[in-house]
XYZ file of N, CA and C in Angstrom:
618
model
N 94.350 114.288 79.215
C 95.190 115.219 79.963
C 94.930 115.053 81.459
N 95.914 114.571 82.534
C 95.547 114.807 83.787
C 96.039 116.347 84.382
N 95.017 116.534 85.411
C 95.198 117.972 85.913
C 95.534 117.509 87.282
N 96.926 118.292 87.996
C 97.310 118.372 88.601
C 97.290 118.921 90.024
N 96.528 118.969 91.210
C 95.804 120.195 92.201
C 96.972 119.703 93.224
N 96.982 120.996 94.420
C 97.562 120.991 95.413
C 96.880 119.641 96.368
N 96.255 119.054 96.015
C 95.309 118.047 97.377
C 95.423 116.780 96.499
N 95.776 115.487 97.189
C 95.756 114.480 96.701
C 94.882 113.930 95.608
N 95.007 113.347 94.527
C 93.845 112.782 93.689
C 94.228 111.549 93.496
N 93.097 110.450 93.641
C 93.140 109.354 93.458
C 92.726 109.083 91.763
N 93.631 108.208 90.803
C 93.715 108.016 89.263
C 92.587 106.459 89.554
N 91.886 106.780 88.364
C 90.608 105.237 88.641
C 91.465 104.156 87.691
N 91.178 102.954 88.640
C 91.860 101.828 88.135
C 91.075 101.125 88.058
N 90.801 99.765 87.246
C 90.193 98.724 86.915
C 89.952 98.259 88.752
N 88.514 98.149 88.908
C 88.121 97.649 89.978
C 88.802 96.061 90.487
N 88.507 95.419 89.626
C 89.243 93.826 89.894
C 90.870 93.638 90.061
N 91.553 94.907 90.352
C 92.850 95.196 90.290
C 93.682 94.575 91.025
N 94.500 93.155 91.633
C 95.356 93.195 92.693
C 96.266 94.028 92.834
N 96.744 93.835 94.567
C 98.063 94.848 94.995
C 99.103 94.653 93.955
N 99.541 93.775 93.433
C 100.401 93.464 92.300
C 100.572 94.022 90.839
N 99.331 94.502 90.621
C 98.487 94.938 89.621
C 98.607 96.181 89.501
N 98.248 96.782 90.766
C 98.123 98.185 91.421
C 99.597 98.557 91.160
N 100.347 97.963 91.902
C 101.691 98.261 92.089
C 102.629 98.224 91.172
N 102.132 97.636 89.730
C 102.715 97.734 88.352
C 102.735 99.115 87.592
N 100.895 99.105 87.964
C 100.437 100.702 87.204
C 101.463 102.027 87.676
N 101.849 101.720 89.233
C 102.405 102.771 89.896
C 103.832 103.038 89.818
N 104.325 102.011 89.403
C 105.428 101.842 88.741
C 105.869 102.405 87.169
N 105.013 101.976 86.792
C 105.051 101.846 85.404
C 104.473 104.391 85.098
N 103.880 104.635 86.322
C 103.411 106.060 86.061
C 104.487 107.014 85.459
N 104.427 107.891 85.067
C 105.206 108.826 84.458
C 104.798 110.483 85.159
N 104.787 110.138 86.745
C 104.283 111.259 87.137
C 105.116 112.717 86.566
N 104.530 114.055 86.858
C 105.125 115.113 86.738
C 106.407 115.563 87.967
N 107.428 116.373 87.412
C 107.999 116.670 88.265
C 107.730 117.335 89.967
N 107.901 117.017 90.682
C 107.068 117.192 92.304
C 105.727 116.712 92.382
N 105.515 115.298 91.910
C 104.874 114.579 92.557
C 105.109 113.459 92.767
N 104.491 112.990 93.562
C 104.477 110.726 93.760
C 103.027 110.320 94.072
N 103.339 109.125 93.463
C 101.974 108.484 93.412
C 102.292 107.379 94.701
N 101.258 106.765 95.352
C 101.178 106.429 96.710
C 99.851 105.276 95.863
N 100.255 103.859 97.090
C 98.610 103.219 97.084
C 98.282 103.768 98.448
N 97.203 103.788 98.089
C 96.472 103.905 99.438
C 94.804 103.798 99.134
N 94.512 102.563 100.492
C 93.539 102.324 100.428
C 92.468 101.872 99.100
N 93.311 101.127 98.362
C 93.076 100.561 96.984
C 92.874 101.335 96.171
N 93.648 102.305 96.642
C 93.736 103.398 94.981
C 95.086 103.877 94.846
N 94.654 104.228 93.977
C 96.556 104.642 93.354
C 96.084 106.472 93.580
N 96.929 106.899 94.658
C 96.701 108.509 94.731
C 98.134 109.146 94.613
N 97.651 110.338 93.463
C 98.989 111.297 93.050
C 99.104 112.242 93.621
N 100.099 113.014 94.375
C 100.132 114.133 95.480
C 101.040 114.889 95.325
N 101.220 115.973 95.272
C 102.400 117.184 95.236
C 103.333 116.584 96.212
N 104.788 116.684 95.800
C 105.981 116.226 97.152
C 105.656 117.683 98.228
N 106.500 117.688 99.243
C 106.425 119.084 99.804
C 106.473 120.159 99.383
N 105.871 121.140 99.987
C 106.022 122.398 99.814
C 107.251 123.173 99.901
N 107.518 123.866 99.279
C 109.301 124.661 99.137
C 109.394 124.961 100.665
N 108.272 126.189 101.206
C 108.851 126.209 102.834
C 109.439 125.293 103.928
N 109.023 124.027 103.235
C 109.267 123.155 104.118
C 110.461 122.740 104.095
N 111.475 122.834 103.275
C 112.859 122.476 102.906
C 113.525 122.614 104.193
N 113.868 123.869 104.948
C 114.652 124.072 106.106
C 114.158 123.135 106.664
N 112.767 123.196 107.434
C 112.624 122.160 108.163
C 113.141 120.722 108.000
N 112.592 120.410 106.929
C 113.297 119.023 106.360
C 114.895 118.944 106.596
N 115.209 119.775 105.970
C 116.900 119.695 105.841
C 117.664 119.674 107.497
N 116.837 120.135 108.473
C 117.255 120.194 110.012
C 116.935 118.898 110.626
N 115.652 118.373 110.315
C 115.514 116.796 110.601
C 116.528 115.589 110.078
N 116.461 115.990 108.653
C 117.715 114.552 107.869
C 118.888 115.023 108.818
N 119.309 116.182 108.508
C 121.026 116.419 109.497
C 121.141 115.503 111.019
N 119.907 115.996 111.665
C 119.925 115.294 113.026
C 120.021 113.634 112.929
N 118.884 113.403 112.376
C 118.311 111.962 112.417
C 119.700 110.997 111.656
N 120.207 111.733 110.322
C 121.062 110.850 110.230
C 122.085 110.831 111.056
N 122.637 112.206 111.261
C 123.891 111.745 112.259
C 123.988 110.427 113.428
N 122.458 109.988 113.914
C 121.771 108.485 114.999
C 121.593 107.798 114.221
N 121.464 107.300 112.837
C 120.833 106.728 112.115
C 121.546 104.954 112.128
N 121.108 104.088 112.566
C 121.610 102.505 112.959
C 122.536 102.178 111.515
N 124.157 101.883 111.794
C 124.922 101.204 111.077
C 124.132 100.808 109.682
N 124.091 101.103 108.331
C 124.153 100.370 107.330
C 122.731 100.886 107.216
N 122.510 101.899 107.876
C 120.813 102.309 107.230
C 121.548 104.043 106.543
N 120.207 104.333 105.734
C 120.358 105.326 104.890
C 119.589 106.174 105.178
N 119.651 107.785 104.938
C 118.797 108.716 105.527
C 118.836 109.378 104.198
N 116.987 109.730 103.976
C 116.582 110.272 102.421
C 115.636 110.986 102.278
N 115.616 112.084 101.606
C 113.696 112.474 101.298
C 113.635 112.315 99.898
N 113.900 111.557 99.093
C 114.032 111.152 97.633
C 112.684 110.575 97.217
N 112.456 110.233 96.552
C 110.802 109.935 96.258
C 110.787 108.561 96.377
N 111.442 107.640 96.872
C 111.223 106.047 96.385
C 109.554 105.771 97.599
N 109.675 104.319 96.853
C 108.147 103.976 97.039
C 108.610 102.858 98.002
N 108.170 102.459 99.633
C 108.024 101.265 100.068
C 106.562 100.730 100.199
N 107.204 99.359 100.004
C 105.438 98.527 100.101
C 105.283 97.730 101.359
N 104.060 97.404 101.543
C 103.752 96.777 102.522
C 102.256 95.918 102.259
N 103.011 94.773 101.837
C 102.007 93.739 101.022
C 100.636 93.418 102.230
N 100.701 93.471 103.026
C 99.862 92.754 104.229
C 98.810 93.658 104.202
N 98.866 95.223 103.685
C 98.450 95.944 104.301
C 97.233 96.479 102.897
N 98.699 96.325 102.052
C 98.382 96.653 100.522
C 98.358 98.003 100.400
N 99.659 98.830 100.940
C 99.645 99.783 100.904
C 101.012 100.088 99.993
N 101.527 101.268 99.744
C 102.794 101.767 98.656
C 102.526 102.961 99.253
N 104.084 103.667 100.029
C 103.955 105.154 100.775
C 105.777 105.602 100.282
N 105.233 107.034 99.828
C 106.525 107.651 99.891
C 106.844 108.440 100.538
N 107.694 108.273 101.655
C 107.881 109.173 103.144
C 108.564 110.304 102.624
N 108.329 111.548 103.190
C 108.625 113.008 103.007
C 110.166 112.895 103.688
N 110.597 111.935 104.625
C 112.091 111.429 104.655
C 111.833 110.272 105.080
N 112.746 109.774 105.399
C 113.313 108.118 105.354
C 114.688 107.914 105.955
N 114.562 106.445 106.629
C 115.810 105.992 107.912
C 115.349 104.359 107.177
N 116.218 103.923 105.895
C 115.763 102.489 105.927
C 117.587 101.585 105.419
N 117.462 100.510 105.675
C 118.417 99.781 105.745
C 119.003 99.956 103.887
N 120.278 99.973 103.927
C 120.551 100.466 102.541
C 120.829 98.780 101.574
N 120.544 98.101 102.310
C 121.115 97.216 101.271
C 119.077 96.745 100.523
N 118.321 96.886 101.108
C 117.103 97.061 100.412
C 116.927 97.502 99.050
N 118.132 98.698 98.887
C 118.257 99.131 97.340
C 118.997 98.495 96.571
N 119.435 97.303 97.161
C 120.676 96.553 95.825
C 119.758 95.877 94.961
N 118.033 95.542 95.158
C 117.027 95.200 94.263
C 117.315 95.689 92.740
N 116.124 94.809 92.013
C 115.920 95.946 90.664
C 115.351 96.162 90.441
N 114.130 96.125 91.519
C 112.867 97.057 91.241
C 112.838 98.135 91.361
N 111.738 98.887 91.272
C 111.233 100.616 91.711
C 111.069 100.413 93.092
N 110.771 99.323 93.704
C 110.148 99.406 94.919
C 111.282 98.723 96.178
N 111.212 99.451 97.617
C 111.641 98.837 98.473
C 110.469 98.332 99.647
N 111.123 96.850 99.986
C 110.013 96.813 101.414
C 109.684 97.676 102.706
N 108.299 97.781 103.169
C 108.511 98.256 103.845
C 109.549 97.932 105.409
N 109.181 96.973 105.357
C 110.043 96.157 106.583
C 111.491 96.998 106.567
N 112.034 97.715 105.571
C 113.291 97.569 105.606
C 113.360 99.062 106.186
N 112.749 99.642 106.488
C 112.395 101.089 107.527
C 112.704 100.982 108.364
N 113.490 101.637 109.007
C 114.031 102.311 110.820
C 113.181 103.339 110.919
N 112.731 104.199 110.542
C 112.303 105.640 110.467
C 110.838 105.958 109.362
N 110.149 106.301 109.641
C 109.749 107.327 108.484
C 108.996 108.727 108.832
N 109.117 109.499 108.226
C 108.959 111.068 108.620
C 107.830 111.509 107.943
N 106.574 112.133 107.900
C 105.894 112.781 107.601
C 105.404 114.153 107.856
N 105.612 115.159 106.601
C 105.373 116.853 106.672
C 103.738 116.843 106.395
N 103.073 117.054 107.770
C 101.474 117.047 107.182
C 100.841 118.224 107.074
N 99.799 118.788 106.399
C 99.524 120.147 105.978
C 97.733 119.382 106.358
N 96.784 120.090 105.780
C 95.442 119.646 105.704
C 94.965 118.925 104.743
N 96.180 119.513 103.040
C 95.681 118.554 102.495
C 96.270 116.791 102.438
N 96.859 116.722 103.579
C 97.311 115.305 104.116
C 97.151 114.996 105.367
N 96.733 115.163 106.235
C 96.766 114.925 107.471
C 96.066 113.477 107.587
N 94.678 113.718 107.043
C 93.921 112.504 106.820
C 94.936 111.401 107.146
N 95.438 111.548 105.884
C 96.020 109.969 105.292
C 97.511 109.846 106.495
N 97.980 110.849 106.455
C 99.021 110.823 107.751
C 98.694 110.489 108.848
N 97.900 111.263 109.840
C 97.443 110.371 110.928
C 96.676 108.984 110.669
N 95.854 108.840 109.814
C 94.941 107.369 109.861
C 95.921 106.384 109.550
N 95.590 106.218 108.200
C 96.194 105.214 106.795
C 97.321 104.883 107.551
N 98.666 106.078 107.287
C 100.158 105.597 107.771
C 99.965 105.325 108.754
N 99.487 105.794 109.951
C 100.087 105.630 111.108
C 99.892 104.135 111.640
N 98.760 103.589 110.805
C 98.313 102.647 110.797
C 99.441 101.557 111.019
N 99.542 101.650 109.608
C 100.246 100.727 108.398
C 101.747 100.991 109.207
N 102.418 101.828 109.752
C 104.240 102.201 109.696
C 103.693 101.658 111.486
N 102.774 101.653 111.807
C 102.868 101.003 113.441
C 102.846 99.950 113.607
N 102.703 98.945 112.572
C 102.438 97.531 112.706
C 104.330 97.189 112.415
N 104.993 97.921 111.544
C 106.455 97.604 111.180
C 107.470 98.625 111.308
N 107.506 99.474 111.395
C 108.183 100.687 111.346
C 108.943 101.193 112.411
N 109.749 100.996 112.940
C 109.902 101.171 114.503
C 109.635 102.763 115.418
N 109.828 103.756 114.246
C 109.889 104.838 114.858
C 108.918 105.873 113.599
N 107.801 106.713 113.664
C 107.611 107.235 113.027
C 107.278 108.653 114.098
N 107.784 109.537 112.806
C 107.649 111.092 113.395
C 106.871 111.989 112.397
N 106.008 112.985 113.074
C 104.423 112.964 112.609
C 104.317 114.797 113.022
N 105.246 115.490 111.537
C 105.201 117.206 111.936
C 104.347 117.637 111.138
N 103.632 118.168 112.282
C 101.999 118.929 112.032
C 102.339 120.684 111.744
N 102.678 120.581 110.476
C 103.090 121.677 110.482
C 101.997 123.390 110.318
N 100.522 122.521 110.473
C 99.945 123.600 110.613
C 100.244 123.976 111.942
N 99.761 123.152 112.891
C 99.707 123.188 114.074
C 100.682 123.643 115.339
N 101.752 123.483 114.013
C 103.795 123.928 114.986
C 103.836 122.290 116.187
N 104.033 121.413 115.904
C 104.432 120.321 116.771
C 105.046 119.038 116.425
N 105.667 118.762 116.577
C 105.856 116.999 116.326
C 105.067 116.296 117.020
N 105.029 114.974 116.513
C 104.829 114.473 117.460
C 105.563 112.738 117.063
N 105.867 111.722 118.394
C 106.954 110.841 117.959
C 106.519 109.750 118.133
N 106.387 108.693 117.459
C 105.493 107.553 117.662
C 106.681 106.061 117.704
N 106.189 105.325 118.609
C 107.461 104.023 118.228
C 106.809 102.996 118.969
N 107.636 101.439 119.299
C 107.429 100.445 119.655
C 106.102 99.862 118.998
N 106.553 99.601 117.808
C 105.014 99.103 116.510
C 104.646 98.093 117.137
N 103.157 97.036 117.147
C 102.686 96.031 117.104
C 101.711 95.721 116.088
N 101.300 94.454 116.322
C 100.558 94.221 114.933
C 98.935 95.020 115.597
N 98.706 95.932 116.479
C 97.823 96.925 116.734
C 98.108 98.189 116.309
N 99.450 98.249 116.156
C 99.788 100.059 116.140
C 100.521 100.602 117.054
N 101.403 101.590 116.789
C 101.947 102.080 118.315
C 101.823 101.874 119.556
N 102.210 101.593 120.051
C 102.337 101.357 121.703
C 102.757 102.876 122.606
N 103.860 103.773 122.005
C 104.251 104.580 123.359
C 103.544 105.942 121.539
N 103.651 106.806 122.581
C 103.675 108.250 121.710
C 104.033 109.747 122.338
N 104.453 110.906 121.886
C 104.356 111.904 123.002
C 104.777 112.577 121.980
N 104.411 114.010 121.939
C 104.672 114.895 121.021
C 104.936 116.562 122.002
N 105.585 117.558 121.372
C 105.815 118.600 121.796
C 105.943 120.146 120.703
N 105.486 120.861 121.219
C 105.907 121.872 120.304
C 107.180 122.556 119.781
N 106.890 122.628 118.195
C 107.978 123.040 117.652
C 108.944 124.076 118.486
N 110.270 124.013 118.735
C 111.186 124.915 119.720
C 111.502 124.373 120.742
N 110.861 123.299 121.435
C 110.820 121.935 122.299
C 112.053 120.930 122.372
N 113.013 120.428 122.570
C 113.206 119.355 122.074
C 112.719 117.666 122.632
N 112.823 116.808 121.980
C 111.970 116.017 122.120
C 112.731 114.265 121.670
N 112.670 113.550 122.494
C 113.306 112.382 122.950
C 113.001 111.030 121.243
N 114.000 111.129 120.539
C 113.581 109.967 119.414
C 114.182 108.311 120.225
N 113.529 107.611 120.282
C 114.143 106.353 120.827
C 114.729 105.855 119.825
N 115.371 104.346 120.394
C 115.857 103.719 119.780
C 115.506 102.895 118.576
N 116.038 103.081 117.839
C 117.516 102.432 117.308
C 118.091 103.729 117.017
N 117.694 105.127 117.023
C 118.252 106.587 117.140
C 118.614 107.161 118.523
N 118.120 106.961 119.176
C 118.481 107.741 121.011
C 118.830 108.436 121.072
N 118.554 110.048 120.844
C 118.961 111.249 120.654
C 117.533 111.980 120.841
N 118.283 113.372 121.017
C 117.181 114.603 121.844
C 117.135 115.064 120.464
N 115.675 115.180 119.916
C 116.191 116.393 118.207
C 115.862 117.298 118.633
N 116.418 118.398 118.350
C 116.595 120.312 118.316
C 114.896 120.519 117.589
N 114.243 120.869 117.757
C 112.799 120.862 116.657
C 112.880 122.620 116.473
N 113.607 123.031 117.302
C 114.139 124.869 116.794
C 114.275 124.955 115.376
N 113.600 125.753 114.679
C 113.755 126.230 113.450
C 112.718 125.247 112.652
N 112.039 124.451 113.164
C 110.898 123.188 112.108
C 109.856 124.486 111.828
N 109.238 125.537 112.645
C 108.353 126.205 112.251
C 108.532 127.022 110.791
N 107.094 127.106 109.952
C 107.361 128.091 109.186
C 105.741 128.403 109.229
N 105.499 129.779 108.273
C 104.365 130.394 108.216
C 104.058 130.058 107.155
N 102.466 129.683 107.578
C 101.798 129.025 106.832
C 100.646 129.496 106.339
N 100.605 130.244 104.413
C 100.215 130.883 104.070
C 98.282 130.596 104.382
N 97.621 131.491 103.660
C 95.975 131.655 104.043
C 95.995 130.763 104.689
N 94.455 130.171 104.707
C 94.113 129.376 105.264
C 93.676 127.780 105.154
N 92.967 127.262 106.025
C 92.734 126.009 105.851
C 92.179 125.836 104.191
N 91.105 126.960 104.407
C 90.191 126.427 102.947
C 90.889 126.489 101.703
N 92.376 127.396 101.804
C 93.054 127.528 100.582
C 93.545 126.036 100.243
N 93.946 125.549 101.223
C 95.280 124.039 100.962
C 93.781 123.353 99.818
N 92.955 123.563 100.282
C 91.842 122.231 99.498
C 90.734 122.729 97.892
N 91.412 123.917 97.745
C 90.935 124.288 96.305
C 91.981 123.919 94.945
């Protein structure tokens, strides 16, 4: 029986496992409804999708972002999985700006390369892996990633990837609006991203 917690859990896999390997098991999972399984950092970790409060917010970001969204790309918070073999990572963005013909595949999986965008809703029990891991990994290819700290009330907007990581960044508080570059070039409204965010830190991690 696996048990299910609000905070990420990593499932143990055969140590001698390749990314290939990895990326079968994760495929092949039968997670529960509101979750996705993610590689990260040579493990296969299963995580609650967002939290219900977070819906408005979400739903005010996709509206904006797609309305800029570059010719022939797609705007999503659907659970699919992109990979990023170099890195050996598998991330499922809380939304998504990626080129639509990536899905005419027949796998489960899209590349990561094929990303304009990716969006992350971080709480405590993700931040970790949101600021480190991704920001990592979506700065080396990703052109634009946006990074809402929703304990904290802020965005913040990251772009111009290298094979180091971001190059420019600047973030502002939620009610702010705040400059997405290109291949989007638009001011987003971040009015209405706040919500209240029940107890406290120590609750998100029991």
């Amino acid at each position: 029986m696996t048990v299910m917690t609000e905070r990420p859990r990593a499932i143990d896999t055969p140590p001698s496992g390749s990314f290939e390997d990895m990326l079968r098991i994760v495929e092949g999972l039968d997670t529960p409804a509101g979750y996705k399984a993610e590689l990260i950092r040579g493990k296969i970790v299963v995580s609650p999708w967002s939290k219900l409060r977070y819906l408005r917010p979400m739903r005010r970001l996709r509206e904006q972002v797609e309305a800029h969204a570059p010719d022939g790309h797609v705007t999503e918070t659907s659970p699919f999985l992109f990979v990023f073999p170099r890195s050996e990572r598998g991330y499922g963005p809380d939304l998504f700006v990626a080129d639509e013909s990536a899905f005419d595949a027949e796998g489960r999986h899209a590349d990561g390369t094929a990303l304009s965008l990716a969006a992350e809703l971080t709480s405590d029990s993700t931040k970790d892996v949101d600021w480190l891991d991704k920001m990592e990994t979506y700065g080396r290819v990703v052109p634009v990633y946006l990074l809402l700290d929703m304990r904290v009330g802020e965005i913040n907007v990251l772009w111009d990837p290298s094979p180091k990581g971001y190059r420019s960044r600047t973030n502002v508080p939620f009610g702010r609006p705040v400059r997405i570059p290109a291949p989007f070039d638009f001011e987003l409204d971040t009015s209405g991203f706040a919500v209240e965010e029940a107890g406290n830190p120590e609750d998100e991690q029991r």
